[in-house]
Each structure stands twice: as C-alpha cells, then as structure tokens.
PDB file of C-alpha atoms in Angstrom:
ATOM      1  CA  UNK A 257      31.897  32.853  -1.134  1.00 85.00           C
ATOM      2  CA  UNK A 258      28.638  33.550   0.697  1.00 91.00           C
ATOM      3  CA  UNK A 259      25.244  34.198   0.171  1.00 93.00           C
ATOM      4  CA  UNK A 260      22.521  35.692   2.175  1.00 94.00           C
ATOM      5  CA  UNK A 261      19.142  34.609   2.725  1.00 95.00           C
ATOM      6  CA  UNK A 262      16.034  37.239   4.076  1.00 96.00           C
ATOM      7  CA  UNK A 263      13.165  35.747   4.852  1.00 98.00           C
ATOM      8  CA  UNK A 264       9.708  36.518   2.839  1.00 98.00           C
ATOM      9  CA  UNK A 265       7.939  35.425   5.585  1.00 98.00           C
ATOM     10  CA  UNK A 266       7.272  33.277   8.553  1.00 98.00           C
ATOM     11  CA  UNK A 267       5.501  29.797   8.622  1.00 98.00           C
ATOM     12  CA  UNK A 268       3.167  29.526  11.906  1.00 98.00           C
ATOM     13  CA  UNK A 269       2.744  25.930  13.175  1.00 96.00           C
ATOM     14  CA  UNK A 270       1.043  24.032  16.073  1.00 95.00           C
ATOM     15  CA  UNK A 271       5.002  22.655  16.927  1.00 93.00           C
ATOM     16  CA  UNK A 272       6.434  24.476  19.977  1.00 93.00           C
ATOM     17  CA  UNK A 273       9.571  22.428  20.587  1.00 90.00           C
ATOM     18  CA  UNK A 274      11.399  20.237  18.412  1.00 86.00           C
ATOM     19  CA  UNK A 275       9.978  17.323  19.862  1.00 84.00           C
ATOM     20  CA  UNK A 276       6.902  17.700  18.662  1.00 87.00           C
ATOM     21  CA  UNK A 277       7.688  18.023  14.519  1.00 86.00           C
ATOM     22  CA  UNK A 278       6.632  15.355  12.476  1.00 82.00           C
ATOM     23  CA  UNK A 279       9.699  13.765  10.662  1.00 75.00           C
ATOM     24  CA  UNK A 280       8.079  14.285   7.043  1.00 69.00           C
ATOM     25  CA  UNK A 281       5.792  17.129   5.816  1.00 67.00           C
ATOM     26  CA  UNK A 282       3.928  13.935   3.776  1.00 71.00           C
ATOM     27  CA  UNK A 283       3.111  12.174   6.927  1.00 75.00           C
ATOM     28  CA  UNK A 284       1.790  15.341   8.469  1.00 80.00           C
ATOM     29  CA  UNK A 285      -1.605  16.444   8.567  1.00 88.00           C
ATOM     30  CA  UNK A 286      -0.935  19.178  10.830  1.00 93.00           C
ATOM     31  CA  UNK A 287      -2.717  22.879   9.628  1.00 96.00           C
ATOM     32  CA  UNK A 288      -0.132  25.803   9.461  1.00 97.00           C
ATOM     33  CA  UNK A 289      -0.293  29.438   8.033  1.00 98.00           C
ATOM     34  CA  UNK A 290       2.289  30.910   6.079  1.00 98.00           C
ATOM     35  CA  UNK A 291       3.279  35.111   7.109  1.00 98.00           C
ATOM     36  CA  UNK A 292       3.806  36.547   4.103  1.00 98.00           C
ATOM     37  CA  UNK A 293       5.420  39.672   4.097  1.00 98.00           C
ATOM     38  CA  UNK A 294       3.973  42.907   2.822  1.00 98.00           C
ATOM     39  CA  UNK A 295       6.539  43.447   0.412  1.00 98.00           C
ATOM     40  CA  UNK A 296       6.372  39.691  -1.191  1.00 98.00           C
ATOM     41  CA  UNK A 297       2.534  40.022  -1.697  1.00 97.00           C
ATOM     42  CA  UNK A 298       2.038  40.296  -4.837  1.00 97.00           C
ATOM     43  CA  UNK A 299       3.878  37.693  -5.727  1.00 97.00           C
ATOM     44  CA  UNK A 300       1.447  35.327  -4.608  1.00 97.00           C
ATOM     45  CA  UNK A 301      -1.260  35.800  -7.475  1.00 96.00           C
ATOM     46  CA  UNK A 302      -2.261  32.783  -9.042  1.00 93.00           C
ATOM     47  CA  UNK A 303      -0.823  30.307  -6.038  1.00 94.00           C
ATOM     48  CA  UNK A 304      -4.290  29.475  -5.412  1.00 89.00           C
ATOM     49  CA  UNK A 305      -4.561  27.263  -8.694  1.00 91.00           C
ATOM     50  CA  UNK A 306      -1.881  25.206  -6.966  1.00 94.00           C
ATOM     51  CA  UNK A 307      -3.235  22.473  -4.604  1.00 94.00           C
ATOM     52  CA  UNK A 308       0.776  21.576  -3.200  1.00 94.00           C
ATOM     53  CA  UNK A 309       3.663  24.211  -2.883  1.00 96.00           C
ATOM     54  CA  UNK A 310       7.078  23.471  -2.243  1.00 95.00           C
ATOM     55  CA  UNK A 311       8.332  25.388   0.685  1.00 97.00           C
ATOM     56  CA  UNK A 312      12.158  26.433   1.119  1.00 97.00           C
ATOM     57  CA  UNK A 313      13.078  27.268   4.909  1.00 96.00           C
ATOM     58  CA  UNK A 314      15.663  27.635   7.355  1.00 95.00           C
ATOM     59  CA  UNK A 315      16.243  25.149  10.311  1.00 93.00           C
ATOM     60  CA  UNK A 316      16.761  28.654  12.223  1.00 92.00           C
ATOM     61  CA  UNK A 317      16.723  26.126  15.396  1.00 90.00           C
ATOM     62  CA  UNK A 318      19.628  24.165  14.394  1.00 84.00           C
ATOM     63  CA  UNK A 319      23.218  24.931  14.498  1.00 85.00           C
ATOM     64  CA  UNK A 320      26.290  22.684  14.283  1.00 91.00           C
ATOM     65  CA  UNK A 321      25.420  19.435  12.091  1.00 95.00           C
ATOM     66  CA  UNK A 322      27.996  16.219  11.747  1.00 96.00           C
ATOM     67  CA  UNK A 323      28.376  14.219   8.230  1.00 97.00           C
ATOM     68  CA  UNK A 324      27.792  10.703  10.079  1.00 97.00           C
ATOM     69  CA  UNK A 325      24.261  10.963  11.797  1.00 95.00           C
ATOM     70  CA  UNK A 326      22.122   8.050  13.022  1.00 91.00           C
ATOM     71  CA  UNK A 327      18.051   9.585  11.295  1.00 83.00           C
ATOM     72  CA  UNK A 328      15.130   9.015  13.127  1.00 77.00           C
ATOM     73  CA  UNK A 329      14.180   6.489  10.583  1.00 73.00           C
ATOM     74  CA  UNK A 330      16.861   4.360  11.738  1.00 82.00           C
ATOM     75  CA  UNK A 331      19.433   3.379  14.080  1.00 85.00           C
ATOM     76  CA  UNK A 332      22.349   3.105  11.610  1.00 90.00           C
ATOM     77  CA  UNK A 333      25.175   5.950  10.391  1.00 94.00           C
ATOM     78  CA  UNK A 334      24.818   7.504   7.173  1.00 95.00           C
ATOM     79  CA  UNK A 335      26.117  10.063   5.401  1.00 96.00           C
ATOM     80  CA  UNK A 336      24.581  13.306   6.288  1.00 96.00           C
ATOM     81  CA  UNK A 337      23.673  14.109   2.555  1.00 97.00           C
ATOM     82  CA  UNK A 338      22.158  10.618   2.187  1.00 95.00           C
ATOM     83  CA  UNK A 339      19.735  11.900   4.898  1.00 93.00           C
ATOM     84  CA  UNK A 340      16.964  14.242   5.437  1.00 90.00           C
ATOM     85  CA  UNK A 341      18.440  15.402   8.770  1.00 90.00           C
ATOM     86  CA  UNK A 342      17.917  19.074   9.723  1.00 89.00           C
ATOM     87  CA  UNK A 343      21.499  19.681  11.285  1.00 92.00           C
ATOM     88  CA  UNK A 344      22.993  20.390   7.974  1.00 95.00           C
ATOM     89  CA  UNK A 345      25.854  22.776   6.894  1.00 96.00           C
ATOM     90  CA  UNK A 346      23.280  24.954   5.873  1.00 96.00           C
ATOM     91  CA  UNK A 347      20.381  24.728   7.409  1.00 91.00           C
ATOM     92  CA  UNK A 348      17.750  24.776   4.358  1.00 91.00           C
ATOM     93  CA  UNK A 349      14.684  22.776   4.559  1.00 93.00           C
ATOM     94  CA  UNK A 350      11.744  21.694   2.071  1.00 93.00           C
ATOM     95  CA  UNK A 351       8.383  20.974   2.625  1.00 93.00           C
ATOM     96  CA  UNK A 352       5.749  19.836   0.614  1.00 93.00           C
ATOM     97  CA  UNK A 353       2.539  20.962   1.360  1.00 94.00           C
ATOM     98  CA  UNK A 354      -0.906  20.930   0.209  1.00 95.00           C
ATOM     99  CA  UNK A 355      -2.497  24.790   0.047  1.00 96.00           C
ATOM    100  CA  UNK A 356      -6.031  25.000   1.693  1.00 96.00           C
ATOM    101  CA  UNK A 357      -7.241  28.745   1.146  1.00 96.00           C
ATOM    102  CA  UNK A 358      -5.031  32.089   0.917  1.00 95.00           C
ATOM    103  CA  UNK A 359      -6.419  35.536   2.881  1.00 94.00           C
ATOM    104  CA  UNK A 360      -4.449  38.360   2.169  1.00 94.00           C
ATOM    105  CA  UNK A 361      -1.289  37.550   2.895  1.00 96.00           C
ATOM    106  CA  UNK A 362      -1.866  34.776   5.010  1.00 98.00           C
ATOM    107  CA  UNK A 363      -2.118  31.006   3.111  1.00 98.00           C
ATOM    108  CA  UNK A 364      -3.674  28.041   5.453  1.00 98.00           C
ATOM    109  CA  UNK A 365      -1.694  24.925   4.142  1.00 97.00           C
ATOM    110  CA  UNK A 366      -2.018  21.107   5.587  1.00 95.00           C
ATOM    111  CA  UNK A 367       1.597  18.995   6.280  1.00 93.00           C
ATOM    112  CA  UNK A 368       3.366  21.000   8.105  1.00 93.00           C
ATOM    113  CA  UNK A 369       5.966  19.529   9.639  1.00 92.00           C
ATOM    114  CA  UNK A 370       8.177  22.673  10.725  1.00 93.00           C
ATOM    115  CA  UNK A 371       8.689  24.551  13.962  1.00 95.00           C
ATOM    116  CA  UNK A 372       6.424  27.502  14.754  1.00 97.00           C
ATOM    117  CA  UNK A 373       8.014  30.724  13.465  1.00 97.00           C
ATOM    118  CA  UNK A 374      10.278  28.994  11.090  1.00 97.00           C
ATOM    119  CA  UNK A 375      11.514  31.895   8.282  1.00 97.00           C
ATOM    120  CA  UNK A 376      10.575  30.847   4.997  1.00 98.00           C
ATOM    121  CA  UNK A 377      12.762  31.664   2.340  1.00 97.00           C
ATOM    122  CA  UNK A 378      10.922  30.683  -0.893  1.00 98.00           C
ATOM    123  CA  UNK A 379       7.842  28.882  -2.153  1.00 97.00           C
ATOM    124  CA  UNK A 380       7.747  26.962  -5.768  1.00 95.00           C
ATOM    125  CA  UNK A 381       4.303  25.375  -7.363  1.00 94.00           C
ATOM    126  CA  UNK A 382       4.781  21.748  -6.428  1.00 93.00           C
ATOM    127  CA  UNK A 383       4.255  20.629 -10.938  1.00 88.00           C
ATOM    128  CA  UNK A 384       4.220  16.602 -11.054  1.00 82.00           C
ATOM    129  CA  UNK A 385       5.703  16.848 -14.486  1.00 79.00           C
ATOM    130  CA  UNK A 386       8.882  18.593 -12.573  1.00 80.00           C
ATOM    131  CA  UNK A 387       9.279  17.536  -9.381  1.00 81.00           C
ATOM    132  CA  UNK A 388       8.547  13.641  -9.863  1.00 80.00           C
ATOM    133  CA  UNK A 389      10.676  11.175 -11.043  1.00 80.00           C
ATOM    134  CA  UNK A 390       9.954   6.931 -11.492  1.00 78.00           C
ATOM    135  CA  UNK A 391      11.972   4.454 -11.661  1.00 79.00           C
ATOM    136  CA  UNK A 392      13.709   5.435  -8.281  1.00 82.00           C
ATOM    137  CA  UNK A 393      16.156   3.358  -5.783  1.00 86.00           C
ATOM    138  CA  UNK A 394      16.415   4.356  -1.962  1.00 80.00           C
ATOM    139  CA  UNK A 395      19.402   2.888  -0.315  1.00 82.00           C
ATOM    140  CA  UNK A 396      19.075   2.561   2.955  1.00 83.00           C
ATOM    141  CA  UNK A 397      15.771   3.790   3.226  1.00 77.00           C
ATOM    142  CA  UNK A 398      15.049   0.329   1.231  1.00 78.00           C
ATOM    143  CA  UNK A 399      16.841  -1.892   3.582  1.00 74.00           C
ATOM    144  CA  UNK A 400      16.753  -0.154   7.119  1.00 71.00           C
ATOM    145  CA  UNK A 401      15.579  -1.540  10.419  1.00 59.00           C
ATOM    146  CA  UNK A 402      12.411  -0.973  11.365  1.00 53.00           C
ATOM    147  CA  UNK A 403      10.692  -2.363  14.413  1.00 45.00           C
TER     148      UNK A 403
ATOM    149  CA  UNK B 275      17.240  38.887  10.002  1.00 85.00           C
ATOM    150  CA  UNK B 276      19.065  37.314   7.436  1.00 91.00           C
ATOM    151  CA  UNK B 277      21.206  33.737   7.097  1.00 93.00           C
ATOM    152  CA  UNK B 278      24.189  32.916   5.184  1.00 94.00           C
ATOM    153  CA  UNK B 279      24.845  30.182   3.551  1.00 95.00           C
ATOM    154  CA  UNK B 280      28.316  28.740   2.303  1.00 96.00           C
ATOM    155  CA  UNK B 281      28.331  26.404  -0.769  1.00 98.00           C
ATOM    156  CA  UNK B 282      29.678  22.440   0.042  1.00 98.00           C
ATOM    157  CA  UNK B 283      30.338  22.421  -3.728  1.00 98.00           C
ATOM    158  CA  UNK B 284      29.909  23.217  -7.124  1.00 98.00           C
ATOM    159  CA  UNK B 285      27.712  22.363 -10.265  1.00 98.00           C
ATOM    160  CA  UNK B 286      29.444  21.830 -13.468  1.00 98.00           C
ATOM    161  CA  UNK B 287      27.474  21.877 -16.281  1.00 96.00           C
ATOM    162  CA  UNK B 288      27.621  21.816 -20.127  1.00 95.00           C
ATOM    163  CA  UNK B 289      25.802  25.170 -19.762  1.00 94.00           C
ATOM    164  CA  UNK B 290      27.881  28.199 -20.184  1.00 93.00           C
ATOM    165  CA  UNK B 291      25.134  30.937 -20.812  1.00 90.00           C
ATOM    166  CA  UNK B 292      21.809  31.210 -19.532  1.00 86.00           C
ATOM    167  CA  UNK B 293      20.234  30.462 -23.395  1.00 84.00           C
ATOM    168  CA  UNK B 294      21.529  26.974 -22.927  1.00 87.00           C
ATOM    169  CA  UNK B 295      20.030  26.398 -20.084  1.00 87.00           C
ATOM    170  CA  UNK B 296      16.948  23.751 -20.230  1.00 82.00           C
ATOM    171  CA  UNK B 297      13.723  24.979 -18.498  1.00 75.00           C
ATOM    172  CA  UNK B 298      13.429  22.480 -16.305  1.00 69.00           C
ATOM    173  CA  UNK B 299      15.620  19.088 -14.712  1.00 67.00           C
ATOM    174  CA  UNK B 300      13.286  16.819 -15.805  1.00 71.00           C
ATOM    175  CA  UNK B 301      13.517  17.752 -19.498  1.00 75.00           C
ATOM    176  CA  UNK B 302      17.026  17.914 -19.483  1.00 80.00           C
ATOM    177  CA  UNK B 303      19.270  14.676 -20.169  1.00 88.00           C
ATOM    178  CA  UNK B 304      22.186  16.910 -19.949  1.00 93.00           C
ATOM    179  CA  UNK B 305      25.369  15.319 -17.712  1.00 96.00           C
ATOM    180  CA  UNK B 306      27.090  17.038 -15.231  1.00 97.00           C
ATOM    181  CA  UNK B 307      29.506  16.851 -12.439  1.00 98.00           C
ATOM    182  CA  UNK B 308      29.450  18.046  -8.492  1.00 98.00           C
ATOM    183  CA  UNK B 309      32.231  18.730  -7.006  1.00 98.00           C
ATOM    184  CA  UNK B 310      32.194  18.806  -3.448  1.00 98.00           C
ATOM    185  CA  UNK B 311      34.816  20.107  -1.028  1.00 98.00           C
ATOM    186  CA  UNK B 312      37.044  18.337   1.031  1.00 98.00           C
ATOM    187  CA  UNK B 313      35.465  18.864   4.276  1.00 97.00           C
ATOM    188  CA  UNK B 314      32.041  17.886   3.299  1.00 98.00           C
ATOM    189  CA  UNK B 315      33.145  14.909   1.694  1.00 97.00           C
ATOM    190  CA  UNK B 316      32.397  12.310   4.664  1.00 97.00           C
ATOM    191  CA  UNK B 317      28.642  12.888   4.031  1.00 97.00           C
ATOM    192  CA  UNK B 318      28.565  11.496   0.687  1.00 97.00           C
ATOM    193  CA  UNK B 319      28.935   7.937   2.619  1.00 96.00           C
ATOM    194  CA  UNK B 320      25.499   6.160   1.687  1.00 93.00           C
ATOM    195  CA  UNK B 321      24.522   8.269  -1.258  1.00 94.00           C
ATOM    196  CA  UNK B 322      25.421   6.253  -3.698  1.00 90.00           C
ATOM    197  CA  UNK B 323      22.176   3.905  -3.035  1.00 91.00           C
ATOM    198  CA  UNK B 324      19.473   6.375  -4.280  1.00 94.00           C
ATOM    199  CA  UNK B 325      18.828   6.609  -7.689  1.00 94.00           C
ATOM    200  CA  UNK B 326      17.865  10.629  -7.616  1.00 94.00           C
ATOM    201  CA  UNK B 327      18.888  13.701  -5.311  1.00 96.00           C
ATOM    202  CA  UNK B 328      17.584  17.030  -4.705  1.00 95.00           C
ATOM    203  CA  UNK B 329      20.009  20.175  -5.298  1.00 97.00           C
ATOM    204  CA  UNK B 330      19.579  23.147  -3.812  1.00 97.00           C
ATOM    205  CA  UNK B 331      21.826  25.744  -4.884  1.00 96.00           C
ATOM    206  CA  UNK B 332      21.778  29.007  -5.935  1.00 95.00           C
ATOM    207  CA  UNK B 333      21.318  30.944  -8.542  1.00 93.00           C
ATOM    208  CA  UNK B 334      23.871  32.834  -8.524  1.00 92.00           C
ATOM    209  CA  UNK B 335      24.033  35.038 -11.791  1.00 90.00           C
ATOM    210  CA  UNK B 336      20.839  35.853 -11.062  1.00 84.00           C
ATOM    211  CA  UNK B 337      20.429  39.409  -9.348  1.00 85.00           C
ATOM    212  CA  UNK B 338      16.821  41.620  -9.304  1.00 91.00           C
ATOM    213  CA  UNK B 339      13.805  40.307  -9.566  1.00 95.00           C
ATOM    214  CA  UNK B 340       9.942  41.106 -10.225  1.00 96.00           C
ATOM    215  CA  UNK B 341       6.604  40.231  -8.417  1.00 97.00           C
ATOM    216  CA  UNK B 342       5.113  39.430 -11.695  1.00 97.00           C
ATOM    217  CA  UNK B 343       6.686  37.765 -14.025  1.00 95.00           C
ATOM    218  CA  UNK B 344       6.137  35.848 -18.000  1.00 91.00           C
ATOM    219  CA  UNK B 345       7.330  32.442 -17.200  1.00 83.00           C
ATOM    220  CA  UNK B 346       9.099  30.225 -20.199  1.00 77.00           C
ATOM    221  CA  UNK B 347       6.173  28.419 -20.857  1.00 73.00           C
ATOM    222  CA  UNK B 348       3.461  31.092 -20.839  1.00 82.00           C
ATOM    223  CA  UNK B 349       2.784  34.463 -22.128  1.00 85.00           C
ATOM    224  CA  UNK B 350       0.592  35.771 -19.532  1.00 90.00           C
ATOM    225  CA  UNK B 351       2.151  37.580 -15.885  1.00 94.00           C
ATOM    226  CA  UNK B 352       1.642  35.292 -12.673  1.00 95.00           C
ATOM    227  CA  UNK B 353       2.692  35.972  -9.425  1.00 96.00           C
ATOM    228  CA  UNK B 354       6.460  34.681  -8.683  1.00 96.00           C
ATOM    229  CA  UNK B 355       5.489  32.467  -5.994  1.00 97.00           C
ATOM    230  CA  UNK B 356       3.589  30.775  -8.712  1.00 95.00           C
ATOM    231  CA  UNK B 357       6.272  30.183 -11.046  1.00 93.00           C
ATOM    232  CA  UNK B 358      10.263  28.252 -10.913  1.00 90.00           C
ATOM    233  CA  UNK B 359      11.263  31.729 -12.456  1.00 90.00           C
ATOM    234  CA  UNK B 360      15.204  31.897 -11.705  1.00 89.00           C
ATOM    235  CA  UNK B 361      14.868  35.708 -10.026  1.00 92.00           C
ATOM    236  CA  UNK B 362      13.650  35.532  -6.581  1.00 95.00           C
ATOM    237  CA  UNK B 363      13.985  37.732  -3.644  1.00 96.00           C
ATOM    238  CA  UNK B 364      16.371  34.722  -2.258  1.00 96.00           C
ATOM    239  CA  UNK B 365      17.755  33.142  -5.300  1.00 91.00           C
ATOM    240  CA  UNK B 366      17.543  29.099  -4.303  1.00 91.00           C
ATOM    241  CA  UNK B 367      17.096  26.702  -6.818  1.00 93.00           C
ATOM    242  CA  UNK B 368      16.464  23.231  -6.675  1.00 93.00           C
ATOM    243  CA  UNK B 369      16.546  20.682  -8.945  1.00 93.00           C
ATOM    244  CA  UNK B 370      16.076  16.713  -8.697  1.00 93.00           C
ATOM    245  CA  UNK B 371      18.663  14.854 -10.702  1.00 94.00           C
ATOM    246  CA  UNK B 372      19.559  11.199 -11.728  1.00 95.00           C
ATOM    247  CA  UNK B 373      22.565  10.182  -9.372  1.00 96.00           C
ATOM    248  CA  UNK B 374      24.911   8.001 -11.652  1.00 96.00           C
ATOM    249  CA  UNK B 375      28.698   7.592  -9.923  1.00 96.00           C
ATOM    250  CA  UNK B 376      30.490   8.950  -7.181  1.00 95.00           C
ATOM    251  CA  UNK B 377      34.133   8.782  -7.574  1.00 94.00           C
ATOM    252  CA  UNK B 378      35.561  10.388  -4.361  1.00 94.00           C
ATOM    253  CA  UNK B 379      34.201  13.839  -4.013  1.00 96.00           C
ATOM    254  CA  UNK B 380      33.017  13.912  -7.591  1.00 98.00           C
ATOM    255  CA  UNK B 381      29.044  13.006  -8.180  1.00 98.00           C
ATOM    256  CA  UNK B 382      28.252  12.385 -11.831  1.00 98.00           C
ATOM    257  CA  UNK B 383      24.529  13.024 -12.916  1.00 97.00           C
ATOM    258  CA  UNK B 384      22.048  12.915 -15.364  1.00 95.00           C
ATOM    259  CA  UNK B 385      19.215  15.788 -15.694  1.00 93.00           C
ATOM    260  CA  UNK B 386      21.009  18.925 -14.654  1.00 93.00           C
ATOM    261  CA  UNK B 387      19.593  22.322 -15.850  1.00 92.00           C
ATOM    262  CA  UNK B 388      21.647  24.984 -14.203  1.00 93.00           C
ATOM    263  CA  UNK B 389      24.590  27.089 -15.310  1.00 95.00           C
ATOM    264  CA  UNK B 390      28.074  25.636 -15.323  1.00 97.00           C
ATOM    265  CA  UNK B 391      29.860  26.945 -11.691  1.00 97.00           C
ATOM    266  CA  UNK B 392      26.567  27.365 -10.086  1.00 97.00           C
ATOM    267  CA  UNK B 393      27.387  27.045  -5.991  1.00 97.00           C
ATOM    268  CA  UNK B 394      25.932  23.685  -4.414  1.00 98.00           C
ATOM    269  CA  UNK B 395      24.494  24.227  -0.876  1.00 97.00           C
ATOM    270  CA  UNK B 396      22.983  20.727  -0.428  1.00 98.00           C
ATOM    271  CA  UNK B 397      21.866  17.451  -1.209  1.00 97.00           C
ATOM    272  CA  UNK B 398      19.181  15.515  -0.205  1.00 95.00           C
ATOM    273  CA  UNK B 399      18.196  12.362  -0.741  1.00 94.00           C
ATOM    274  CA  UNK B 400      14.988  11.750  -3.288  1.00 93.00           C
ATOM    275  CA  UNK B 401      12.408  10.028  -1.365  1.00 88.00           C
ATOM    276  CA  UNK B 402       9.071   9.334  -3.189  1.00 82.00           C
ATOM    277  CA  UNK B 403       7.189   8.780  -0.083  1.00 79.00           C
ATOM    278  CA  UNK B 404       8.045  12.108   1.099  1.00 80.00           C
ATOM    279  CA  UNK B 405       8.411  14.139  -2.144  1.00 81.00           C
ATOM    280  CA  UNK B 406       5.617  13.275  -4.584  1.00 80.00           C
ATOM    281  CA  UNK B 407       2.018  14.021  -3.503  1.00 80.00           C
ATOM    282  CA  UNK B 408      -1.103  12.515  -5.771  1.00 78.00           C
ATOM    283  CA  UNK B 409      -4.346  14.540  -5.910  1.00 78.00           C
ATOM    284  CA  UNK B 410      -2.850  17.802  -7.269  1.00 82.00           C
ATOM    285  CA  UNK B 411      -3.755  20.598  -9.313  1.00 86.00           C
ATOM    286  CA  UNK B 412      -0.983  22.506 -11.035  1.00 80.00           C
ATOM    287  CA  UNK B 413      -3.223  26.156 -11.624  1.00 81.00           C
ATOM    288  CA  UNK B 414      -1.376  28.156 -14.521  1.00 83.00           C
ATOM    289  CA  UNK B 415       0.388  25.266 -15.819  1.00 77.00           C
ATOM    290  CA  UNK B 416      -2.651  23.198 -16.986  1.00 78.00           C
ATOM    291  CA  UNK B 417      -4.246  25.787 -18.561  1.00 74.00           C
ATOM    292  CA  UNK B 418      -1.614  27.833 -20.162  1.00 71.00           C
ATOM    293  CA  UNK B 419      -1.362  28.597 -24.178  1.00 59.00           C
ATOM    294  CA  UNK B 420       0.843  26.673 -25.725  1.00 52.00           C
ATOM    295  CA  UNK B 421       2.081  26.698 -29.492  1.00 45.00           C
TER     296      UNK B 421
END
C-alpha cells in the first residue's frame, strides 16, 4: 500500500545546504515565504487570523534513514521514532511557524528551519486547544548530555 | 513531482465509521493500538520515555476535496488551509496522542481520533519546546458561533 504526495507549493528559505538549517523551527527566527500554488489559492482565505501554522513537508533532500541514529541534540543512539531526525522512512517534516503577512499567494512566515525549495505538502492552523498537551515527559531529551 | 509514502504501521481504533470519529485528539479519551511492522520495529527503542507522540498518517478514506469548506465547529466557509478538515489535496493527518505501553511492536494510547485501519507513516516524539508556541491568535476559531 502506497500513497502519493503532490506538493501545493514550495517553501523559500535563506538555507542553501543542509548545514545551515536550524535544528528546530522554534529556535529559528529565520524569515521564509511559502509558494503557493495557483490551484491551492483559495484555500488560503482566512489563514491570516492565524498568527502560527503548522507546516507538513518533505525532506526531498534526504534519502535512506537508519532506526538507531545519534540527533544533533546528543551524542547517544535512539530510536529513530524517539527522534526528530529528518532521515526517516518517509521523509515528512513539521514546522511550526509564526505567519507575518500573506500577498497573493505568497505568505512571509518567521521559524523556518527548512531547506530552500523544500515542497510543502500541507498547512494546518497551529489551535493551542489542539495541538498542546501538559503534563508531558521527554525521555531522553530530559536526561541527555549537553555540554 | 510527486512522493510516495509507505505506511510503518497501522492505527486501530474503536472507530469504525467516520460519525464516530471525535473532532479532534485532544477531546478524545478514546484508546487505541499501533501496530507497527516488523522492520520498523528497532526505532521504537527510546520511545517509551515521552509521555505524548505526534502521528502522521493518512487519511485514507478520504478522497476529493474543496477549497472552501464548513468546518465541524462552524457554520460559515473558510479557506482549507485554515481548517483540520479531513479532505485535503494530500490527505495527512496528524494527531498528538498520550503514549501509554509498548509491548513489542504494539504502542497503546490514549487520545486517538482517527478511523480504525487508518495507515501510520510516522511518529515523532512530542517536544513542548519545539511544538507549542505562546503569543498566538487562532483567527476563525475564537470568533466562531457556537450553540
């Protein structure tokens, strides 16, 4: 069973090469511009009430992953799905991102933390009341080594 | 250009029709089960120390969809984009649930609001430093009419 993806549009950052990516949208202050495709725009009406989106992509850089990786946020092995490590078995990324101003179909957004001219697949209004939760435990990002 | 993804699991649910289905994961206190396969089952290891994960998966008895749609909790049109409607042009969902037990490649959790059978394409860890934001306006949702 398969399913196939198209994108709606592209997300335009200041990141050229991997390198350069932030490793979290939330630490990012970096300006981007979401592409949205002709087609898609109407779909956008009413975004503009949202101050964050959520943004679904595709790591369209990455190929191959492994289920033991070592994260940037440490130097231990963990399970891949305990990780937010973009060589995945598929490659589908998400973003948080605060929404600045929308032209057309172009929207300015702050956080990016993607590579330029990564497809986006999706974008959700980021709704507190949904998408947080308290109470919360974070295994080894509670106990991991920093320096 | 297009991508394909292949599920690592499946959702079971209590949810056998679409009626059943609760409007959102964090309303829902319904239990369910992921099943993952066999070869993905090595990157479970360290997931068992975070209280919540993110599911994306897809929606996969969902097929067509509209620019403008009447969400659940409103009676007026809004763009797509602005809305967790279940008919996109790419049908991903994602959901944050309450990670209870792992027994092998079974996950049990709490909080699931998709249809029984629904194909898994990954998990992610639930991080509140990178996945809640403060400051935020939620548009449509704060004003909407409500009964």
């Amino acid at each position: 069973m398969e399913f196939v993806l198209k994108p709606i549009g592209v997300i335009h950052s200041p990141f050229l090469e991997k390198s350069q990516v932030p490793i979290q949208a939330s630490r990012s202050k970096a300006k981007g511009t979401l592409e949205i495709y002709p087609e898609y725009i109407e779909g956008l009406q009413d975004l503009k009430g949202f101050s964050h989106i959520i943004l679904l992509y595709i790591f369209h850089k990455s190929s191959g992953y492994s289920l033991l990786v070592k994260p940037f946020l440490d130097d231990q092995l963990h399970g891949l799905f305990a990780t937010r490590y973009p060589l995945r078995p598929n490659p589908s990324g998400l973003s948080i991102v605060r929404l600045e101003t929308r032209y057309g179909s172009m929207l300015d957004v702050e956080g990016v933390d993607v590579l330029d001219g990564t497809p986006l697949v999706d974008i959700k209004p980021y709704v507190p009341e949904f998408d947080e939760r308290s109470n919360t435990c974070m295994g080894w990002y509670n106990t991991r080594k920093t320096e």
